[in-house]
Coordinates of N, CA and C in Angstrom, one line a residue:
Chain A
S1 N -220.8 110.4 -84.5 CA -219.6 109.6 -84.7 C -219.7 108.5 -83.4
Q2 N -219.7 107.0 -83.5 CA -219.4 106.4 -82.6 C -219.0 106.1 -81.5
Q3 N -219.3 105.5 -80.6 CA -218.5 105.2 -79.2 C -217.0 104.5 -79.8
G4 N -216.0 105.3 -79.6 CA -215.3 104.2 -80.2 C -214.5 104.4 -81.3
E5 N -213.7 105.5 -81.8 CA -213.5 106.1 -83.4 C -211.9 105.8 -83.2
E6 N -211.6 104.9 -84.1 CA -209.9 105.2 -84.1 C -209.7 106.1 -85.3
D7 N -208.5 106.6 -85.2 CA -207.9 107.1 -86.1 C -206.1 107.3 -86.4
P8 N -205.7 107.0 -87.3 CA -206.5 106.9 -88.8 C -207.2 105.8 -89.0
Q9 N -207.8 105.8 -89.9 CA -208.6 104.7 -90.5 C -207.2 103.5 -91.1
A10 N -206.1 104.3 -91.8 CA -205.3 103.4 -92.3 C -203.9 103.8 -92.2
L11 N -202.8 103.2 -92.0 CA -201.4 103.7 -91.7 C -200.7 102.7 -92.1
S12 N -199.7 103.3 -93.3 CA -199.0 102.3 -93.7 C -197.2 102.9 -93.0
I13 N -196.5 102.0 -92.8 CA -194.9 102.1 -92.6 C -194.0 101.2 -93.0
Q14 N -192.9 101.6 -92.6 CA -191.9 101.1 -92.9 C -191.4 99.8 -91.3
E15 N -190.9 98.8 -91.8 CA -190.5 97.8 -90.7 C -189.1 98.4 -89.7
G16 N -189.4 98.6 -88.6 CA -188.4 99.1 -87.3 C -189.3 100.7 -86.9
E17 N -190.2 101.0 -87.6 CA -190.5 102.1 -87.4 C -191.6 102.2 -86.2
N18 N -192.2 103.0 -85.6 CA -192.9 103.3 -84.5 C -194.5 103.5 -85.3
A19 N -195.4 102.9 -84.5 CA -197.0 103.2 -85.3 C -197.8 103.4 -84.0
T20 N -198.5 104.7 -84.2 CA -199.2 105.3 -83.1 C -200.8 105.2 -83.8
M21 N -201.8 104.7 -83.1 CA -203.1 104.8 -83.8 C -203.8 105.3 -82.3
N22 N -204.8 105.9 -82.4 CA -205.9 106.7 -81.9 C -207.2 106.3 -81.6
C23 N -207.7 106.4 -80.2 CA -209.1 105.8 -80.4 C -209.8 107.4 -79.6
S24 N -211.1 107.8 -80.0 CA -211.8 108.6 -79.1 C -213.2 108.2 -78.8
Y25 N -214.1 108.7 -78.0 CA -214.9 108.0 -77.2 C -215.8 109.3 -77.1
K26 N -217.0 108.9 -76.8 CA -217.9 110.1 -76.3 C -218.3 109.7 -74.5
T27 N -219.1 108.6 -74.3 CA -219.1 108.4 -72.7 C -218.1 108.0 -71.6
S28 N -218.6 108.0 -70.5 CA -217.8 107.7 -69.5 C -217.5 106.0 -69.9
I29 N -216.6 105.7 -69.1 CA -216.2 104.5 -69.6 C -215.6 103.8 -68.3
N30 N -215.8 102.7 -68.3 CA -215.4 101.7 -67.1 C -213.5 101.4 -67.3
N31 N -213.5 100.8 -68.6 CA -212.5 100.7 -69.5 C -212.2 100.8 -70.8
L32 N -211.4 100.5 -71.5 CA -210.8 100.4 -72.8 C -209.7 99.3 -73.3
Q33 N -210.2 98.5 -73.8 CA -209.5 97.0 -74.6 C -208.9 98.0 -76.1
W34 N -208.0 97.0 -76.0 CA -207.3 96.9 -77.7 C -207.4 95.9 -78.1
Y35 N -207.7 95.7 -79.3 CA -207.5 94.2 -80.1 C -206.9 94.2 -81.4
R36 N -206.6 93.3 -81.9 CA -206.2 92.8 -83.1 C -206.7 91.8 -84.1
Q37 N -206.9 92.5 -85.5 CA -207.2 91.2 -86.2 C -206.8 90.9 -87.3
N38 N -206.2 89.9 -87.5 CA -205.5 89.7 -88.7 C -206.5 89.8 -89.8
S39 N -206.5 89.8 -91.3 CA -207.4 89.5 -91.9 C -208.2 88.5 -92.3
G40 N -209.7 88.7 -92.0 CA -210.5 87.6 -91.9 C -210.3 86.3 -91.1
R41 N -210.1 87.0 -89.7 CA -209.7 85.9 -88.5 C -210.7 86.9 -87.3
G42 N -210.3 85.8 -86.3 CA -211.4 86.8 -85.5 C -210.2 87.4 -84.6
L43 N -210.8 88.4 -83.5 CA -209.9 89.3 -82.7 C -209.5 88.8 -82.1
V44 N -208.2 89.2 -81.4 CA -207.1 89.2 -80.7 C -207.2 90.2 -79.6
H45 N -207.2 90.0 -78.1 CA -207.0 90.8 -76.8 C -205.6 91.1 -77.2
L46 N -205.3 92.4 -76.7 CA -203.9 92.9 -76.7 C -203.6 93.4 -75.5
I47 N -204.5 94.4 -74.7 CA -204.4 95.4 -73.5 C -205.7 95.6 -73.2
L48 N -205.9 96.1 -71.9 CA -207.0 96.4 -71.1 C -206.2 97.4 -70.1
I49 N -207.1 98.6 -70.4 CA -206.7 99.6 -69.6 C -208.0 100.0 -68.7
R50 N -207.9 100.4 -67.6 CA -208.6 101.2 -66.8 C -208.9 102.0 -66.7
S51 N -210.1 102.7 -66.3 CA -210.4 104.4 -65.9 C -209.4 105.3 -65.3
N52 N -209.0 104.3 -64.6 CA -208.1 105.1 -63.0 C -206.8 105.0 -63.7
E53 N -206.5 104.5 -64.7 CA -205.2 104.1 -65.1 C -205.0 105.1 -66.5
R54 N -203.5 105.7 -66.2 CA -203.2 106.4 -67.3 C -202.2 106.1 -68.5
E55 N -201.6 104.7 -68.3 CA -200.5 104.4 -69.0 C -200.3 102.6 -68.6
K56 N -200.5 101.7 -70.1 CA -200.1 100.5 -69.6 C -199.3 100.0 -70.9
H57 N -198.0 99.0 -70.7 CA -197.4 98.5 -71.1 C -197.4 97.2 -71.3
S58 N -197.0 96.4 -72.7 CA -197.0 95.2 -72.6 C -196.1 94.9 -73.6
G59 N -194.7 94.6 -73.6 CA -193.9 94.3 -74.8 C -193.8 95.2 -74.9
R60 N -193.8 95.2 -76.7 CA -193.6 96.5 -77.8 C -195.0 97.4 -77.4
L61 N -195.7 97.3 -76.9 CA -197.0 97.8 -76.8 C -197.2 98.7 -76.0
R62 N -197.6 100.1 -75.9 CA -198.0 100.9 -75.2 C -199.1 101.8 -75.2
V63 N -200.1 101.5 -74.4 CA -201.3 102.3 -74.6 C -201.3 103.3 -73.4
T64 N -202.3 104.7 -73.8 CA -202.5 105.7 -73.0 C -203.6 105.9 -72.4
L65 N -204.3 106.6 -72.0 CA -205.3 106.7 -71.5 C -206.0 108.5 -71.2
D66 N -206.5 109.3 -71.8 CA -207.0 110.2 -71.1 C -208.2 110.5 -71.0
T67 N -209.1 110.3 -69.9 CA -210.1 110.4 -69.8 C -211.0 112.1 -69.7
S68 N -209.9 112.7 -69.5 CA -210.6 114.1 -69.7 C -210.8 114.6 -71.0
K69 N -209.7 114.4 -72.1 CA -209.9 113.8 -73.7 C -211.1 113.0 -74.2
K70 N -211.5 112.0 -73.3 CA -212.1 110.7 -74.0 C -211.2 110.3 -75.3
S71 N -209.8 110.0 -74.6 CA -209.1 109.5 -76.2 C -207.9 108.4 -75.4
S72 N -207.6 107.8 -76.2 CA -206.7 106.7 -75.9 C -206.0 106.1 -77.2
S73 N -204.2 106.0 -77.0 CA -203.7 105.9 -78.1 C -202.5 104.6 -77.8
L74 N -202.5 104.0 -78.5 CA -201.7 102.4 -79.0 C -200.4 102.8 -79.7
L75 N -199.4 102.5 -79.0 CA -198.1 102.7 -79.6 C -197.4 101.3 -79.9
I76 N -197.3 101.1 -81.0 CA -196.3 99.7 -81.5 C -194.7 100.3 -81.3
T77 N -194.2 100.2 -80.7 CA -192.5 100.1 -81.2 C -191.8 99.0 -81.8
A78 N -190.9 99.5 -82.3 CA -190.4 98.8 -83.3 C -191.1 97.6 -84.6
S79 N -192.2 98.2 -85.4 CA -192.8 97.2 -86.2 C -191.9 96.2 -86.5
R80 N -193.0 95.4 -86.7 CA -192.7 94.2 -87.8 C -193.3 93.8 -88.4
A81 N -193.4 93.2 -89.6 CA -194.2 92.6 -90.9 C -195.7 92.2 -90.4
A82 N -195.1 91.5 -89.4 CA -196.2 90.8 -88.4 C -197.0 91.1 -87.8
D83 N -196.8 92.5 -87.6 CA -197.9 93.8 -87.0 C -198.7 93.9 -87.8
T84 N -198.5 93.7 -89.1 CA -199.8 93.9 -90.1 C -201.3 93.4 -89.9
A85 N -202.2 94.3 -89.3 CA -203.0 94.0 -89.3 C -204.4 95.0 -89.1
S86 N -205.7 95.0 -88.5 CA -206.4 95.4 -88.1 C -206.3 95.9 -86.6
Y87 N -206.3 97.1 -86.2 CA -206.7 97.2 -84.6 C -207.5 98.1 -84.3
F88 N -208.5 97.5 -83.3 CA -209.7 98.3 -82.9 C -209.6 98.5 -81.4
C89 N -210.2 99.7 -81.0 CA -210.3 99.9 -79.6 C -212.0 99.6 -79.1
A90 N -212.1 99.3 -78.0 CA -213.3 98.9 -77.6 C -213.2 99.3 -76.3
T91 N -214.6 100.0 -75.9 CA -215.2 100.8 -74.7 C -216.1 99.9 -73.9
D92 N -215.8 100.1 -72.8 CA -216.7 99.4 -71.8 C -217.3 100.8 -70.9
A93 N -218.7 101.1 -71.5 CA -219.0 102.0 -70.9 C -219.9 102.0 -69.9
E94 N -219.8 102.9 -69.0 CA -220.5 103.2 -67.4 C -221.8 103.0 -67.7
E95 N -222.4 103.7 -68.6 CA -224.0 103.7 -68.5 C -224.7 102.3 -69.6
T96 N -224.2 101.5 -69.9 CA -224.5 100.2 -70.2 C -224.6 98.9 -69.3
S97 N -225.6 98.5 -69.7 CA -225.8 97.2 -68.6 C -225.5 95.9 -68.9
G98 N -224.7 95.0 -68.4 CA -224.5 93.5 -68.7 C -223.3 94.0 -69.1
S99 N -222.5 93.0 -70.3 CA -221.4 92.6 -70.6 C -221.3 93.0 -71.7
R100 N -221.0 94.4 -72.1 CA -220.9 94.8 -73.7 C -220.0 95.7 -73.6
L101 N -219.0 95.8 -74.8 CA -218.2 96.4 -75.5 C -218.8 97.0 -76.6
T102 N -218.1 98.3 -77.1 CA -218.5 99.2 -78.2 C -217.4 98.9 -78.9
F103 N -217.3 98.5 -80.2 CA -215.7 98.7 -81.0 C -215.7 99.8 -82.0
G104 N -214.7 100.3 -82.5 CA -214.6 101.3 -83.3 C -214.6 100.9 -84.5
E105 N -214.4 101.3 -85.5 CA -214.4 100.8 -87.0 C -213.3 99.9 -87.3
G106 N -211.7 100.8 -86.8 CA -210.6 99.9 -86.6 C -209.3 101.3 -87.7
T107 N -208.2 100.9 -87.5 CA -206.9 101.5 -88.0 C -206.6 100.1 -89.0
Q108 N -206.5 100.3 -90.2 CA -205.6 99.0 -90.8 C -204.2 99.6 -90.7
L109 N -203.2 98.8 -90.2 CA -201.8 98.9 -90.3 C -201.2 98.4 -91.6
T110 N -200.2 98.7 -91.9 CA -199.6 97.9 -92.8 C -198.2 98.3 -92.5
V111 N -197.5 97.2 -92.6 CA -196.1 97.2 -91.9 C -195.4 97.0 -93.0
N112 N -194.4 97.5 -93.8 CA -193.9 97.3 -94.9 C -192.1 96.7 -95.0
P113 N -192.2 95.3 -94.9 CA -190.6 94.8 -94.7 C -189.2 95.6 -95.9
Chain B
E1 N -203.8 79.9 -81.3 CA -205.5 79.6 -80.4 C -205.8 80.0 -79.3
T2 N -207.2 80.9 -79.3 CA -207.7 81.1 -78.1 C -208.7 80.8 -77.5
G3 N -209.0 79.3 -77.7 CA -209.7 78.4 -77.2 C -211.2 78.3 -77.4
V4 N -211.6 79.4 -78.1 CA -212.6 79.0 -78.9 C -212.8 78.9 -80.2
T5 N -213.9 78.1 -80.3 CA -213.7 77.3 -81.9 C -215.0 77.7 -82.4
Q6 N -215.0 77.7 -84.1 CA -216.3 77.6 -84.8 C -216.4 77.0 -85.9
T7 N -217.6 76.4 -86.1 CA -217.6 75.9 -87.3 C -219.0 76.2 -87.8
P8 N -219.1 75.8 -89.0 CA -217.6 76.0 -90.3 C -217.0 77.0 -90.2
R9 N -216.3 77.2 -91.0 CA -215.2 78.5 -90.9 C -216.1 79.3 -92.5
H10 N -216.5 78.3 -93.4 CA -217.2 79.1 -94.5 C -218.4 78.6 -94.6
L11 N -219.7 79.4 -94.8 CA -220.6 78.8 -95.4 C -221.3 79.8 -96.4
V12 N -221.8 78.9 -97.3 CA -222.8 80.1 -98.9 C -224.2 79.0 -99.0
M13 N -224.9 79.7 -98.6 CA -227.0 79.4 -98.5 C -227.3 80.1 -99.2
G14 N -228.3 79.2 -99.9 CA -229.8 80.4 -100.4 C -230.4 80.8 -99.6
M15 N -231.3 81.7 -99.9 CA -232.2 82.9 -98.8 C -233.3 81.6 -98.2
T16 N -233.6 80.2 -99.1 CA -234.4 79.7 -98.5 C -234.0 78.6 -97.7
N17 N -232.6 78.4 -97.2 CA -231.9 77.5 -96.4 C -232.3 77.7 -95.0
K18 N -231.7 77.0 -94.1 CA -231.5 76.5 -93.0 C -230.7 76.1 -92.5
K19 N -229.7 76.7 -91.3 CA -228.3 76.4 -91.2 C -228.3 76.7 -89.9
S20 N -227.3 76.3 -89.3 CA -226.7 76.3 -87.9 C -224.9 76.6 -87.7
L21 N -224.6 77.5 -87.1 CA -223.2 78.4 -86.5 C -223.0 77.4 -85.3
K22 N -221.8 77.1 -85.1 CA -221.7 76.7 -83.8 C -220.4 77.2 -83.5
C23 N -220.8 77.3 -81.9 CA -219.2 77.7 -81.3 C -219.3 77.0 -79.9
E24 N -217.9 77.2 -79.5 CA -217.4 76.1 -78.6 C -216.1 76.6 -77.8
Q25 N -216.3 77.1 -76.5 CA -215.2 77.6 -75.9 C -214.9 76.9 -74.9
H26 N -213.2 76.7 -74.8 CA -212.5 75.4 -73.4 C -211.9 76.4 -72.7
L27 N -212.3 77.4 -72.4 CA -211.7 78.7 -71.1 C -212.6 78.1 -70.1
G28 N -213.3 78.1 -69.9 CA -214.3 77.6 -68.6 C -214.9 79.5 -68.7
H29 N -215.2 79.6 -69.2 CA -215.9 80.9 -69.4 C -217.6 80.9 -68.8
N30 N -218.1 81.8 -68.3 CA -219.4 82.1 -68.2 C -220.3 82.8 -69.4
A31 N -219.8 83.8 -69.9 CA -220.4 84.5 -70.7 C -220.1 84.2 -72.3
M32 N -221.2 84.3 -73.2 CA -220.8 84.2 -74.6 C -221.6 85.1 -75.4
Y33 N -221.0 85.3 -76.7 CA -221.1 86.1 -77.7 C -221.8 86.1 -78.9
W34 N -222.3 87.1 -79.6 CA -222.3 86.8 -81.1 C -222.4 88.3 -81.4
Y35 N -221.3 87.8 -82.6 CA -221.0 89.5 -83.0 C -221.3 89.5 -84.6
K36 N -221.7 90.2 -85.8 CA -221.5 90.7 -87.0 C -220.6 91.6 -87.2
Q37 N -219.5 91.2 -88.3 CA -218.7 91.9 -88.7 C -219.0 92.1 -90.2
S38 N -219.3 93.2 -90.7 CA -219.5 94.0 -92.0 C -218.3 94.1 -92.5
A39 N -218.6 94.5 -94.0 CA -217.2 95.4 -94.4 C -217.5 97.1 -94.0
K40 N -216.2 97.3 -93.5 CA -216.7 99.0 -93.6 C -217.2 99.4 -92.2
K41 N -217.9 98.4 -91.7 CA -218.6 98.6 -90.2 C -218.0 98.1 -89.2
P42 N -218.4 99.0 -87.9 CA -217.9 98.0 -86.5 C -218.2 97.1 -86.3
L43 N -217.7 96.8 -85.7 CA -218.6 94.8 -85.2 C -219.7 95.1 -83.9
E44 N -220.7 94.7 -84.9 CA -222.0 94.7 -84.2 C -222.5 93.7 -82.9
L45 N -222.6 93.9 -82.0 CA -223.0 92.9 -81.1 C -224.5 92.4 -81.1
M46 N -224.8 91.1 -81.3 CA -226.1 90.4 -81.5 C -227.0 90.2 -80.4
F47 N -226.1 89.0 -79.6 CA -226.2 88.5 -78.4 C -225.6 88.2 -77.7
V48 N -226.0 88.0 -76.1 CA -224.9 88.0 -75.0 C -225.8 87.1 -74.2
Y49 N -225.3 85.9 -74.1 CA -225.6 84.8 -72.8 C -224.8 84.9 -71.7
N50 N -225.2 85.0 -70.4 CA -224.8 84.8 -69.1 C -224.8 83.4 -68.4
F51 N -224.1 82.7 -67.9 CA -224.7 81.3 -67.3 C -225.9 80.7 -68.4
K52 N -225.7 80.4 -69.5 CA -226.8 79.7 -70.2 C -227.9 80.6 -70.4
E53 N -228.1 81.9 -70.2 CA -229.3 82.7 -70.0 C -229.3 83.7 -71.0
Q54 N -229.8 84.1 -71.8 CA -229.7 85.2 -72.8 C -229.8 86.6 -72.0
T55 N -229.4 87.6 -72.0 CA -229.3 88.5 -71.5 C -229.4 89.8 -72.1
E56 N -228.8 89.6 -73.6 CA -228.7 91.1 -74.8 C -229.3 90.1 -75.8
N57 N -230.2 91.1 -76.2 CA -230.6 90.9 -77.7 C -230.5 92.5 -78.7
N58 N -229.5 92.6 -79.3 CA -229.7 93.9 -80.0 C -230.4 94.3 -81.1
S59 N -231.7 93.7 -81.3 CA -232.5 94.1 -82.0 C -232.4 93.3 -83.2
V60 N -231.7 91.9 -82.9 CA -231.8 91.3 -83.9 C -232.5 90.6 -84.5
P61 N -233.0 90.5 -86.2 CA -233.9 90.3 -86.8 C -234.1 88.7 -86.1
S62 N -235.8 88.3 -86.4 CA -235.8 86.9 -85.9 C -235.3 85.8 -86.9
R63 N -234.8 86.1 -87.7 CA -234.1 84.7 -89.0 C -233.1 84.5 -88.2
F64 N -232.1 85.3 -87.2 CA -231.1 84.9 -86.3 C -231.9 84.4 -84.8
S65 N -231.4 83.1 -84.7 CA -232.1 82.3 -83.6 C -230.7 81.8 -82.7
P66 N -230.8 82.5 -81.6 CA -229.7 81.5 -80.9 C -229.8 80.4 -79.8
E67 N -228.9 79.8 -79.3 CA -229.0 78.8 -78.4 C -228.0 78.9 -78.1
C68 N -228.2 78.3 -76.3 CA -226.8 78.1 -75.8 C -227.1 77.1 -74.9
P69 N -226.9 75.7 -75.1 CA -227.3 74.8 -74.3 C -226.4 74.5 -72.8
N70 N -225.5 74.8 -73.2 CA -224.5 75.0 -71.5 C -223.5 76.0 -71.9
S71 N -222.9 76.4 -70.8 CA -222.2 77.7 -70.5 C -221.0 77.6 -71.8
S72 N -220.7 76.5 -72.2 CA -219.7 76.0 -73.4 C -219.9 76.1 -74.7
H73 N -221.2 75.9 -75.2 CA -221.4 76.1 -76.4 C -222.7 77.2 -77.1
L74 N -222.5 77.6 -78.0 CA -223.2 78.6 -78.4 C -223.7 78.3 -79.7
F75 N -225.3 78.6 -80.4 CA -225.2 77.7 -81.8 C -226.0 79.5 -82.2
L76 N -225.9 79.3 -83.5 CA -226.9 80.6 -84.1 C -227.6 79.9 -85.3
H77 N -229.1 80.0 -85.1 CA -229.7 79.2 -86.4 C -230.0 80.3 -87.3
L78 N -229.6 79.8 -88.5 CA -230.2 80.7 -89.4 C -231.2 80.3 -90.4
H79 N -232.5 80.9 -90.6 CA -232.9 80.7 -91.8 C -233.8 82.2 -92.4
T80 N -233.8 81.5 -93.8 CA -234.6 82.5 -94.6 C -233.7 84.3 -94.5
L81 N -232.8 83.7 -94.7 CA -231.6 85.2 -94.7 C -231.6 85.8 -96.0
Q82 N -231.4 87.1 -96.0 CA -230.8 88.0 -97.1 C -230.1 88.1 -97.4
P83 N -229.3 88.5 -98.6 CA -227.9 88.8 -99.0 C -227.0 89.5 -98.1
E84 N -228.1 90.8 -97.9 CA -227.3 91.7 -96.7 C -226.8 91.3 -95.2
D85 N -227.0 90.2 -95.0 CA -226.6 89.4 -94.2 C -225.5 88.3 -94.2
S86 N -224.7 88.8 -95.5 CA -223.5 88.1 -95.6 C -222.5 89.0 -94.8
A87 N -221.8 88.3 -94.2 CA -220.5 88.7 -93.0 C -220.0 87.4 -92.9
L88 N -218.8 88.2 -91.5 CA -218.1 87.0 -90.9 C -219.0 87.5 -89.3
Y89 N -219.4 86.1 -88.9 CA -219.9 85.9 -87.5 C -218.7 85.5 -86.7
L90 N -218.9 86.4 -85.9 CA -217.8 85.8 -84.6 C -218.5 85.5 -83.3
C91 N -217.8 84.6 -82.8 CA -218.1 84.4 -81.2 C -217.3 84.5 -80.7
A92 N -217.5 84.8 -79.0 CA -216.3 85.4 -78.3 C -217.0 84.6 -76.9
S93 N -216.3 84.2 -76.0 CA -216.6 84.5 -74.7 C -215.6 85.4 -73.4
S94 N -216.2 85.1 -72.2 CA -215.6 86.1 -71.5 C -215.8 85.3 -70.1
L95 N -214.9 85.5 -69.1 CA -215.0 85.3 -67.7 C -216.2 85.2 -67.1
R96 N -216.6 86.3 -67.1 CA -217.4 86.9 -66.1 C -218.6 86.9 -66.6
G97 N -220.0 86.6 -66.1 CA -221.1 86.6 -66.9 C -221.9 88.0 -66.4
G98 N -222.4 89.3 -67.1 CA -222.8 90.1 -66.5 C -222.1 91.2 -65.4
G99 N -221.3 90.8 -64.9 CA -220.7 91.3 -64.2 C -220.1 92.7 -64.7
R100 N -220.0 93.7 -63.7 CA -219.1 95.0 -63.9 C -217.5 95.2 -63.8
P101 N -216.6 95.6 -64.1 CA -216.9 96.0 -65.5 C -216.5 94.9 -66.7
T102 N -217.0 95.2 -67.7 CA -216.7 94.5 -69.0 C -215.4 93.7 -68.9
D103 N -215.5 92.2 -69.0 CA -214.1 91.3 -69.0 C -213.4 91.6 -70.6
T104 N -212.4 91.1 -70.7 CA -211.9 90.6 -71.8 C -212.6 89.1 -72.8
Q105 N -212.8 89.9 -73.6 CA -213.4 88.7 -74.4 C -212.3 87.9 -75.5
Y106 N -212.4 86.8 -75.6 CA -211.9 86.0 -76.5 C -212.5 85.3 -77.6
F107 N -211.8 85.6 -78.3 CA -212.6 85.3 -80.2 C -212.4 83.9 -80.8
G108 N -213.2 83.7 -81.2 CA -212.9 82.3 -82.5 C -212.6 83.0 -83.6
P109 N -212.3 82.1 -84.7 CA -211.9 82.6 -85.9 C -212.9 83.4 -86.9
G110 N -214.5 82.8 -86.3 CA -215.2 83.5 -87.2 C -215.7 82.5 -88.6
T111 N -217.1 83.2 -88.7 CA -217.8 82.0 -89.8 C -218.1 82.9 -90.9
R112 N -217.4 82.7 -92.1 CA -217.8 83.6 -93.2 C -218.9 83.2 -94.1
L113 N -219.8 83.8 -93.8 CA -221.1 83.7 -94.3 C -221.5 84.2 -95.6
T114 N -222.0 83.7 -96.7 CA -222.3 84.1 -97.6 C -223.7 83.7 -98.3
V115 N -224.9 84.9 -98.3 CA -226.1 84.3 -98.7 C -226.2 84.7 -100.2
L116 N -227.2 83.9 -100.8 CA -226.9 84.2 -102.1 C -228.7 84.5 -102.5

C-alpha cells in the first residue's frame, strides 16, 4: 500500500455530527499535512503537524499524530454542508530528498443538510 | 483564492496538438510544482522547481516538458499526448525551495485536460 492512506474512502454524515478520518503511512516522517479539495478544484492546506507534535487544533479541526503507530486522524467537529469535500493527508518522509509530499487517495466526506 | 492561478481552466486537445499550461504564483515563493490527478488515483508529483532550477522529475514521459522562466511562473508544454494523459493538472508553490522539512504547498485551481 502507499505512503499516506486515508480511511475510510467515503464518509457520509448529517450536519452537526463529527467526522473522523484516518491516515496511515509507512516510513518515518518530518511532518504530516492535511488538505481539502472541493470537487474539480485545487487543494487547500488545512493543518500541518510536525513529527514531535501529538495534537493540533485549528478552529473546528483537530489533528492527532501517533508516530509509533504511523497514523494520524483528522476530526471535524459540528460539521456543516460546506465541509463536503475530499480530504487528503500528505507526508513529508525523512528518507526523501527535496521538497516532496506524498499524498494519499483521500476520503470523500459528504455532509447532508 | 490561494494566490496561485492556472490557465486555461479547461483544455481539450487532439493527440497531435501542441499546447501549454500556465501557472503563476503571487506569493513570493521559491518552489513550484506540477502534479497530475487522475480519477481514483493519488496525486502524482511530476516536477519540482526550486529557484527556477528543476530539482525533481518523477519519471515523467518526455511528451510533458516543463519550463520555469522565473520563480513566479511555471509552464507545462504538452505534445503528442495520449488519451490516458487526460486528468486534472495542478500547480502548487511553497515558500522554501529544497529545504527540509517540506513546506505547506499552495495549489492553483487546476487545468482539466481532455485528450481525444
